[in-house]
PDB file of C-alpha atoms in Angstrom:
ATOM      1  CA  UNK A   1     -45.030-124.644 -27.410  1.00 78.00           C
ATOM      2  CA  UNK A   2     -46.214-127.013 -30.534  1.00 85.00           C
ATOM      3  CA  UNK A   3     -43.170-128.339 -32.566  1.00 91.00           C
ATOM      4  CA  UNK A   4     -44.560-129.774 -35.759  1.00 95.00           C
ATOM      5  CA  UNK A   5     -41.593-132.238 -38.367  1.00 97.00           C
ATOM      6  CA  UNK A   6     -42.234-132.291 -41.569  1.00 98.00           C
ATOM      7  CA  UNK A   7     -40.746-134.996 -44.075  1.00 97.00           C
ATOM      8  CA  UNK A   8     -39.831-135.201 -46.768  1.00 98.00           C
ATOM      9  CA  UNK A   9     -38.355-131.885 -48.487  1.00 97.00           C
ATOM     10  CA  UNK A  10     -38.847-132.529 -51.416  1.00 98.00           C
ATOM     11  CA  UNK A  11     -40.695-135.362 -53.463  1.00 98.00           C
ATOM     12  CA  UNK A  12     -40.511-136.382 -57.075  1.00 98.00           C
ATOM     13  CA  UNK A  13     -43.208-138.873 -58.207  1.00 97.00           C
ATOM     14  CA  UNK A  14     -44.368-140.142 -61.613  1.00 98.00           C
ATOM     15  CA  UNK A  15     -47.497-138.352 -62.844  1.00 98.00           C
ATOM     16  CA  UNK A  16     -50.798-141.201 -61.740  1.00 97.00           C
ATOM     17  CA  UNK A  17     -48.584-142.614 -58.750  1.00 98.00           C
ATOM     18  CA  UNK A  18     -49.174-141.579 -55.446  1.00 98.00           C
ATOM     19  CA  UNK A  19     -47.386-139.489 -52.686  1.00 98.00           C
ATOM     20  CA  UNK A  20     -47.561-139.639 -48.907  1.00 98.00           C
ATOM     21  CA  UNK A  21     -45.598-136.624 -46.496  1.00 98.00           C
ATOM     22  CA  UNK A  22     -45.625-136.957 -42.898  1.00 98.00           C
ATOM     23  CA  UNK A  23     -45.624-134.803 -40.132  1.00 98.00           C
ATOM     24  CA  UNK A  24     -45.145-135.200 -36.469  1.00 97.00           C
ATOM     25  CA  UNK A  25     -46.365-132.951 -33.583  1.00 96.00           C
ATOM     26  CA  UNK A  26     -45.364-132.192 -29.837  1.00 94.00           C
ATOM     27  CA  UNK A  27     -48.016-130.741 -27.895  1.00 90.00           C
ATOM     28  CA  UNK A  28     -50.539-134.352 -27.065  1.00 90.00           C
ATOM     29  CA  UNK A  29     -53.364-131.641 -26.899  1.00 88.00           C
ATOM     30  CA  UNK A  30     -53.301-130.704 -30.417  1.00 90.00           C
ATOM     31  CA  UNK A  31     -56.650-130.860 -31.596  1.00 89.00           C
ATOM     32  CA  UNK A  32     -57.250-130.068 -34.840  1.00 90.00           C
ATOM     33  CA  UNK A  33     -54.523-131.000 -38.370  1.00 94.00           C
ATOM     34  CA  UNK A  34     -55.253-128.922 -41.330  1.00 94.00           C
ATOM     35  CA  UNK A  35     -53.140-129.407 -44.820  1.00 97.00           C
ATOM     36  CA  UNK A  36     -51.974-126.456 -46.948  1.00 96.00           C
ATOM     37  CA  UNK A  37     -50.894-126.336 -50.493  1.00 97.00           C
ATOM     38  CA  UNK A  38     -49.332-123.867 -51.933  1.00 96.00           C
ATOM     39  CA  UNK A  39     -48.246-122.741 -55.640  1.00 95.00           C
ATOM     40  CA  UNK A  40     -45.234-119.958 -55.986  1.00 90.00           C
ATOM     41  CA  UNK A  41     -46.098-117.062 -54.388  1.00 88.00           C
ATOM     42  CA  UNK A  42     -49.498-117.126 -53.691  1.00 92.00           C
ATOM     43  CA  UNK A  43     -51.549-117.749 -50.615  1.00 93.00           C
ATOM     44  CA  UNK A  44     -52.016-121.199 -48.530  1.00 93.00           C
ATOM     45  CA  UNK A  45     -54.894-123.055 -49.730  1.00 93.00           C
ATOM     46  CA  UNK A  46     -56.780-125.473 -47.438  1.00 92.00           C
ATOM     47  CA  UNK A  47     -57.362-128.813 -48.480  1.00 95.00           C
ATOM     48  CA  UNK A  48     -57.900-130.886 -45.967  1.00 95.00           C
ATOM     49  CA  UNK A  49     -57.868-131.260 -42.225  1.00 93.00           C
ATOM     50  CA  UNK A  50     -58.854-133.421 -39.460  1.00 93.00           C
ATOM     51  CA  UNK A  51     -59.878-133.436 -35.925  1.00 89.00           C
ATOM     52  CA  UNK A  52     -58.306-135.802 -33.482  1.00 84.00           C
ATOM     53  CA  UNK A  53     -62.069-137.328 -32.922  1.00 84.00           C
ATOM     54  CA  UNK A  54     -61.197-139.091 -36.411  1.00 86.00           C
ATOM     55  CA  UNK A  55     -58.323-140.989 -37.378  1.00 92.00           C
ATOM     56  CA  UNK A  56     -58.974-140.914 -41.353  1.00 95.00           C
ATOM     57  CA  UNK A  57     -61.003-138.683 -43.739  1.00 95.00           C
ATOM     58  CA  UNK A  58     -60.585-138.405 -47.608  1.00 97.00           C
ATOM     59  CA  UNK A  59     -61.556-135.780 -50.307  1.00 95.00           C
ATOM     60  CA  UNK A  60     -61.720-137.556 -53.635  1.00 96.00           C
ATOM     61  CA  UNK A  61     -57.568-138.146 -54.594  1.00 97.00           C
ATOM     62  CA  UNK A  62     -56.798-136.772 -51.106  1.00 98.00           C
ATOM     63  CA  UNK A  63     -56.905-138.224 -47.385  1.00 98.00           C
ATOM     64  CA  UNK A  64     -55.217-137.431 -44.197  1.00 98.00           C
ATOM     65  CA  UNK A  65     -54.899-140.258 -41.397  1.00 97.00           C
ATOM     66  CA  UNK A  66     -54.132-139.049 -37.364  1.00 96.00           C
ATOM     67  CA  UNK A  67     -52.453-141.240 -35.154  1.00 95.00           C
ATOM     68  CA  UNK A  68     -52.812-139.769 -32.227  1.00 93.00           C
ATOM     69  CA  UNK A  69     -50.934-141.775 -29.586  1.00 94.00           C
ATOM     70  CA  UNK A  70     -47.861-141.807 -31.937  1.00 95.00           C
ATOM     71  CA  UNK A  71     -48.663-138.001 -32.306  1.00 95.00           C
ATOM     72  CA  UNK A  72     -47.720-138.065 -36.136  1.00 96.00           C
ATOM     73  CA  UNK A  73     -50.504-137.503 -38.899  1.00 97.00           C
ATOM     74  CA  UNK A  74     -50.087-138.372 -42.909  1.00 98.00           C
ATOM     75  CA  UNK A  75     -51.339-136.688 -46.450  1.00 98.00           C
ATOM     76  CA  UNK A  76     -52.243-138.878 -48.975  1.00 98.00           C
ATOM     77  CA  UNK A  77     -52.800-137.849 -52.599  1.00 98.00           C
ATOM     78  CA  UNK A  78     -53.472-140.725 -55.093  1.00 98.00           C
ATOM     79  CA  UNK A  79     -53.606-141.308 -59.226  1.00 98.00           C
ATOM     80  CA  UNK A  80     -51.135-137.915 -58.699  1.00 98.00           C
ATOM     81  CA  UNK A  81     -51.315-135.107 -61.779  1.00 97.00           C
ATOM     82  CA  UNK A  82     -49.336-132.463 -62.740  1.00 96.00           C
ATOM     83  CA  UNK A  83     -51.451-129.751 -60.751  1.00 96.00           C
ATOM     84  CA  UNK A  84     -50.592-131.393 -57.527  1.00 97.00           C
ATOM     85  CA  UNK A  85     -47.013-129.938 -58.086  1.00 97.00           C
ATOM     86  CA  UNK A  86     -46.764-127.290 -55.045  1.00 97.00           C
ATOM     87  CA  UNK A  87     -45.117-127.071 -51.728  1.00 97.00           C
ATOM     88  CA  UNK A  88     -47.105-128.583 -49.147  1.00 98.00           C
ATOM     89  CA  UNK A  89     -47.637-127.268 -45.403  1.00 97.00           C
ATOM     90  CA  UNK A  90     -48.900-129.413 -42.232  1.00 97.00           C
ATOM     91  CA  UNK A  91     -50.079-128.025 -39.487  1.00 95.00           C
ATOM     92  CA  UNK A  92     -51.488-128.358 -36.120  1.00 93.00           C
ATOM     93  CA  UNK A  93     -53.464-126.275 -33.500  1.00 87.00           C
ATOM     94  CA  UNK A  94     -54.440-126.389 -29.724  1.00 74.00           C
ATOM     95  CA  UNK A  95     -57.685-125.712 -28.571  1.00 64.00           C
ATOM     96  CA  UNK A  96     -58.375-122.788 -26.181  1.00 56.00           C
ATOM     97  CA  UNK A  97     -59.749-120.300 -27.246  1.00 53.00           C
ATOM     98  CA  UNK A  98     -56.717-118.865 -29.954  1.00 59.00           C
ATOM     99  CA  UNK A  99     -56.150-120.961 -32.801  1.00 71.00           C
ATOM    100  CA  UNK A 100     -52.184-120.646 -33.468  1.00 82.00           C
ATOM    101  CA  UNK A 101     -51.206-122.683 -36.315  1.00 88.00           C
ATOM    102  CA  UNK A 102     -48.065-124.334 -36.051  1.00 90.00           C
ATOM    103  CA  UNK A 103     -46.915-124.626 -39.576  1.00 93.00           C
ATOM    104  CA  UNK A 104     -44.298-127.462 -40.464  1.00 96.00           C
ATOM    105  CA  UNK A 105     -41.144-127.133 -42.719  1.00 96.00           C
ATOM    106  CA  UNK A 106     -43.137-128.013 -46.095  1.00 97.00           C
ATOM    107  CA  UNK A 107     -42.942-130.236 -48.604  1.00 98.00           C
ATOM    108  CA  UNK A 108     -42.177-129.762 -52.658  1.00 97.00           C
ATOM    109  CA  UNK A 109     -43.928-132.140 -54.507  1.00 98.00           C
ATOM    110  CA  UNK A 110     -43.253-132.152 -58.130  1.00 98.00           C
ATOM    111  CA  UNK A 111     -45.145-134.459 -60.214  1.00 97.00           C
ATOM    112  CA  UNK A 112     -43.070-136.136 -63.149  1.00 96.00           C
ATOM    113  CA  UNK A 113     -45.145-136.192 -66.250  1.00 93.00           C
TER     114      UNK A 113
ATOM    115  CA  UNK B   1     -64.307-120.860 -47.269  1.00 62.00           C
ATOM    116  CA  UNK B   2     -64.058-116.933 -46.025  1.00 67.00           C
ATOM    117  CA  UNK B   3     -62.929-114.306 -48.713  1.00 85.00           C
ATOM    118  CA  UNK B   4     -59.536-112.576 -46.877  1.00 91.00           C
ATOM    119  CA  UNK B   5     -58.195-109.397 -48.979  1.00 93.00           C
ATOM    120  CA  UNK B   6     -54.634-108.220 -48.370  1.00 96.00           C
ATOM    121  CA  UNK B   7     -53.542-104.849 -49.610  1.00 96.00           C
ATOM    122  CA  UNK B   8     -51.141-104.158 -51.212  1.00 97.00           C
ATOM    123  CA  UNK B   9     -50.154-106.982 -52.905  1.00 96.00           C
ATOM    124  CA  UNK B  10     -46.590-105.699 -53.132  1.00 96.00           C
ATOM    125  CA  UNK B  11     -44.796-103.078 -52.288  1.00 97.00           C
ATOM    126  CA  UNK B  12     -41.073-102.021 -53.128  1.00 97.00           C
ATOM    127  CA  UNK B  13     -39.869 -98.964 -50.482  1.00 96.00           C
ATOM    128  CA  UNK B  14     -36.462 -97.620 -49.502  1.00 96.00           C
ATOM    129  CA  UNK B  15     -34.474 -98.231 -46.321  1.00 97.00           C
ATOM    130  CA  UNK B  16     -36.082 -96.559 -42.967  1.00 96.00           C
ATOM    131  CA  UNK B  17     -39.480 -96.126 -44.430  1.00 96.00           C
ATOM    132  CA  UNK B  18     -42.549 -97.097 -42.906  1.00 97.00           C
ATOM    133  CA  UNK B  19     -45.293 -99.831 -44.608  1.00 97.00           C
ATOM    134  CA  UNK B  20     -48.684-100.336 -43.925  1.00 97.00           C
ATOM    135  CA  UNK B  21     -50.575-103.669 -44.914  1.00 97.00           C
ATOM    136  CA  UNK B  22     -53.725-104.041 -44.602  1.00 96.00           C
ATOM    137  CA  UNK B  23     -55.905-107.592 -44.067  1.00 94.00           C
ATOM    138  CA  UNK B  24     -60.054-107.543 -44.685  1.00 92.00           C
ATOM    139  CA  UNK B  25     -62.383-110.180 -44.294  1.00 87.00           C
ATOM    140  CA  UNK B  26     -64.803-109.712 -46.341  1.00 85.00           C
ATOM    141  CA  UNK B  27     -67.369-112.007 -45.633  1.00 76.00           C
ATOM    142  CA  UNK B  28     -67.428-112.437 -41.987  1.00 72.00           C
ATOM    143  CA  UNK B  29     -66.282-110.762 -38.650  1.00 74.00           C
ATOM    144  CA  UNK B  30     -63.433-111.865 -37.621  1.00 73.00           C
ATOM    145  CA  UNK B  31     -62.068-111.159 -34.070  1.00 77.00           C
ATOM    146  CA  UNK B  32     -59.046-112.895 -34.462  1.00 85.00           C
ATOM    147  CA  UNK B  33     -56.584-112.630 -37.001  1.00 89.00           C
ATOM    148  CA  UNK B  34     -53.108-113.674 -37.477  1.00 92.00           C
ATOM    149  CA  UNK B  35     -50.248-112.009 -39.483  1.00 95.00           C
ATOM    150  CA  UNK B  36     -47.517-114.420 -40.859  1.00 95.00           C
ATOM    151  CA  UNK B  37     -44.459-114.186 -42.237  1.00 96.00           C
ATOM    152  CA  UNK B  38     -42.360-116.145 -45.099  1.00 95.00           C
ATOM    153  CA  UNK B  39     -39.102-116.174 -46.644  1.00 94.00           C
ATOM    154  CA  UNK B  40     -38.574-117.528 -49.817  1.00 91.00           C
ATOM    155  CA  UNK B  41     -38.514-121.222 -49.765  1.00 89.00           C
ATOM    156  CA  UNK B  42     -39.632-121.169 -46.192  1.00 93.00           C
ATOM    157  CA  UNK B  43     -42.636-122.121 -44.322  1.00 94.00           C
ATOM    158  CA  UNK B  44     -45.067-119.667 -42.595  1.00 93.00           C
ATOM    159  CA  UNK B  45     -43.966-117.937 -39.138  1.00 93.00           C
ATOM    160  CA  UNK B  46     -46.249-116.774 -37.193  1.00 92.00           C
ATOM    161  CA  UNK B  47     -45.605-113.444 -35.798  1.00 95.00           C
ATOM    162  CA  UNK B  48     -48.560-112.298 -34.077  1.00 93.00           C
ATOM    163  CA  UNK B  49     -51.817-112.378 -33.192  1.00 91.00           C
ATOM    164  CA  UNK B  50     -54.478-109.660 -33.822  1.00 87.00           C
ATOM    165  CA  UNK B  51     -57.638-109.175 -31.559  1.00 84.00           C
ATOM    166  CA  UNK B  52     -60.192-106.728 -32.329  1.00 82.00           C
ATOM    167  CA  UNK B  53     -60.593-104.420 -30.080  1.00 81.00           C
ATOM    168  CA  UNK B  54     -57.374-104.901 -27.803  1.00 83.00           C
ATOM    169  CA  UNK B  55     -53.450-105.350 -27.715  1.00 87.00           C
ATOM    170  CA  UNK B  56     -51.990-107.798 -30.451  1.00 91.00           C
ATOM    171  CA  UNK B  57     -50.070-110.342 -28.836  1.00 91.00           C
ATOM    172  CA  UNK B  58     -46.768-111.453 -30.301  1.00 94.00           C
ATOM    173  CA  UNK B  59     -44.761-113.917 -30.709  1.00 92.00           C
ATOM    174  CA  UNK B  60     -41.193-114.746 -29.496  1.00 91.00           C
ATOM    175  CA  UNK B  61     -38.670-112.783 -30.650  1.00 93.00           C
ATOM    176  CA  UNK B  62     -40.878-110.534 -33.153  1.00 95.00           C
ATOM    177  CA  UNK B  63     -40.533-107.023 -32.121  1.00 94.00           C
ATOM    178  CA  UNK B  64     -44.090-105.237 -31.122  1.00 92.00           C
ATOM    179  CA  UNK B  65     -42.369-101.372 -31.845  1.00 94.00           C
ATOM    180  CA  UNK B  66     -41.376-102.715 -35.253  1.00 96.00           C
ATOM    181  CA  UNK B  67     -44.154-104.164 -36.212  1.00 97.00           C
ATOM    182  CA  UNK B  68     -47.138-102.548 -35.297  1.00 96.00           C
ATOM    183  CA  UNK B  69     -50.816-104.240 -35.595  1.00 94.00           C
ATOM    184  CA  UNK B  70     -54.089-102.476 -35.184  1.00 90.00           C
ATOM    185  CA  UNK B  71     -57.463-104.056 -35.394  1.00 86.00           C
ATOM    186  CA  UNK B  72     -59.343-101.667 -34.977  1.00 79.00           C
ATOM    187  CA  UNK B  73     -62.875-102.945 -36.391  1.00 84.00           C
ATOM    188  CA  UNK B  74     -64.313-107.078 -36.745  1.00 83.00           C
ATOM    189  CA  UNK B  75     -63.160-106.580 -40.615  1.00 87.00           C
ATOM    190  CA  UNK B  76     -59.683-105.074 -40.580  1.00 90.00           C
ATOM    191  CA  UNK B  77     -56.437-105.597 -39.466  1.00 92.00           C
ATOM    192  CA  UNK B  78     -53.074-103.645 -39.895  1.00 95.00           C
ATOM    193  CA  UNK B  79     -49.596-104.394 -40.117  1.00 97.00           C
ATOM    194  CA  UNK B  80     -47.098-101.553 -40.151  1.00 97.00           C
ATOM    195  CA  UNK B  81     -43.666-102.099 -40.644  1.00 97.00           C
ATOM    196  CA  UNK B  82     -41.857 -99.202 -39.393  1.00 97.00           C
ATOM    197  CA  UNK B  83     -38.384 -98.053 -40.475  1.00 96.00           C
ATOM    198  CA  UNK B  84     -38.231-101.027 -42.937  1.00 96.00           C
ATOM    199  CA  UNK B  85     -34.472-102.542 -43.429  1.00 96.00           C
ATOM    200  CA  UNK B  86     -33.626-105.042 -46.464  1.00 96.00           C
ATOM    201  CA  UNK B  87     -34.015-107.939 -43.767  1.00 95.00           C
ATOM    202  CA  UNK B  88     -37.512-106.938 -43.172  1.00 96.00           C
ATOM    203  CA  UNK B  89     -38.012-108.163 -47.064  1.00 97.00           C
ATOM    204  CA  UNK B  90     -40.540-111.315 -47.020  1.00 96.00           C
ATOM    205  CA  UNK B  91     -44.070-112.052 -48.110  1.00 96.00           C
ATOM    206  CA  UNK B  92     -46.562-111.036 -45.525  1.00 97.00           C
ATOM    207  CA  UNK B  93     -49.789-113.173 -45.733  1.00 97.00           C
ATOM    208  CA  UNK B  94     -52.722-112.460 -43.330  1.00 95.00           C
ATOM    209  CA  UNK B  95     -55.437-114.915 -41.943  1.00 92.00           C
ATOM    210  CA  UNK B  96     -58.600-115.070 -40.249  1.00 87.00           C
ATOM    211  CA  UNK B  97     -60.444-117.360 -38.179  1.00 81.00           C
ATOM    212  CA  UNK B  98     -64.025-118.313 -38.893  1.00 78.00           C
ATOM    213  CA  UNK B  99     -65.192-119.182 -35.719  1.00 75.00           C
ATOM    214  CA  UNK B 100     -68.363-120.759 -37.193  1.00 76.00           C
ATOM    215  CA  UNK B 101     -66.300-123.713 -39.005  1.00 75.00           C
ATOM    216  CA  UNK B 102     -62.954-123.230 -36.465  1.00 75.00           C
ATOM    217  CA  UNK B 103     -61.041-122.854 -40.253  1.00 80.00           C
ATOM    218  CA  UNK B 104     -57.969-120.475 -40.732  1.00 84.00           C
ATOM    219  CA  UNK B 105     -58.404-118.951 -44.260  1.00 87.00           C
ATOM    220  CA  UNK B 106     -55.492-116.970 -45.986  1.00 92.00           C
ATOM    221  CA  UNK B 107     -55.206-113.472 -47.479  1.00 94.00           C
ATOM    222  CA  UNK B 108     -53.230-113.179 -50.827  1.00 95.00           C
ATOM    223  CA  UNK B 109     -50.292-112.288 -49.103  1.00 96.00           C
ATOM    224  CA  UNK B 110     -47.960-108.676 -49.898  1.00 97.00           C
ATOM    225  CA  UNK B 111     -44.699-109.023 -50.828  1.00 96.00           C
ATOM    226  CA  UNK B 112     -42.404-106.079 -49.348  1.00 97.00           C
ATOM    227  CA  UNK B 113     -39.374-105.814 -50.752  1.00 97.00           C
ATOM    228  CA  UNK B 114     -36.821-102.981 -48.919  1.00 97.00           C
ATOM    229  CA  UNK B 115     -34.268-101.597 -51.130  1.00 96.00           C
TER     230      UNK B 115
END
């Protein structure tokens, strides 16, 4: 089955910087990357995801890039605030028919005002 | 995105009870759920998948007599923890999949603590 890596742990960064956490998958016929964040104890929240048709797609602050040969996709949040503090969950899916999410370790960001 | 309800949002029981969470989606109908499991400073297990209408289908090492899911109708699924030990304590947080977008959207979750 999918094996998704997740690094870093944890991540400190000064408030207006910007963060990047990586993940890496297994299964080459992963199809589809979503991002979760998540505040203490409450529910995921999707923020972004991509398709492996695209190798880069941005929200505003936020943009995820796929490499898909080296199997290993990125989050991106820029000009960082204190609100961004959460943990935050990669993921990755493969196609037919029963969309399992394969979640990945997660990451605490804290944001250092 | 969809509108997922969990209920309860927590429960506290004692040892050898049974619990029953339930998952809606409130906006769509969803034939496929999933019901995941986390431990505190964890990341989200997934223990099994719910189809409407049928058999869930579990995953590896997740017991099916323990845990036992019913989805019964497109707009609710049940997880029942039966005779509940302290280890069984975790936050259970539903999801379901909108087809129409191919997006997983989360329920609040229910936090079961066993005393």
């Amino acid at each position: 089955g999918e094996n998704v890596e997740q690094h870093p742990s944890t991540l400190s960064v000064q408030e207006g910087d910007s963060a990047v956490i990586k993940c890496t998958y297994s299964d080459s016929a992963s199809n589809y990357f979503p991002w979760y964040k998540q505040e203490l104890g409450k529910r995921p929240q999707l923020i972004i995801d991509i398709r492996s048709n695209v190798g880069e797609k941005k929200d505003q602050r936020i943009a995820v890039t796929l490499n898909k040969t080296a199997k290993h996709f990125s989050l991106h949040i820029t000009e960082t605030q204190p609100e961004d503090s959460a943990v935050y969950f990669c993921a990755a899916t493969t196609p037919f028919g029963n969309e399992k999410l394969t979640f990945g370790t997660g990451t605490r960001l804290t944001i250092i005002p | 995105g969809a509108v997922v309800s969990q209920h309860p949002s927590w429960v506290i029981c004692k040892s050898g009870t049974s619990v029953k969470i339930e998952c809606r989606s409130l906006d769509f109908q969803a034939t496929t759920m999933f019901w995941y499991r986390q431990f505190p400073k964890q990341s989200l297990m997934l223990m099994a998948t719910s189809n409407e209408g049928s058999k869930a289908t579990y995953e590896q090492g997740v017991e099916k007599d323990k845990f036992l899911i019913n989805h019964a109708s497109l707009t609710l699924s049940t997880l029942t923890v039966t005779s509940a030990h302290p280890e069984d304590s975790s936050f259970y947080i539903c999801s379901d999949w909108d087809r129409s977008t191919d997006t997983q959207y989360f329920g609040p979750g229910t936090r079961l603590t066993v005393l």
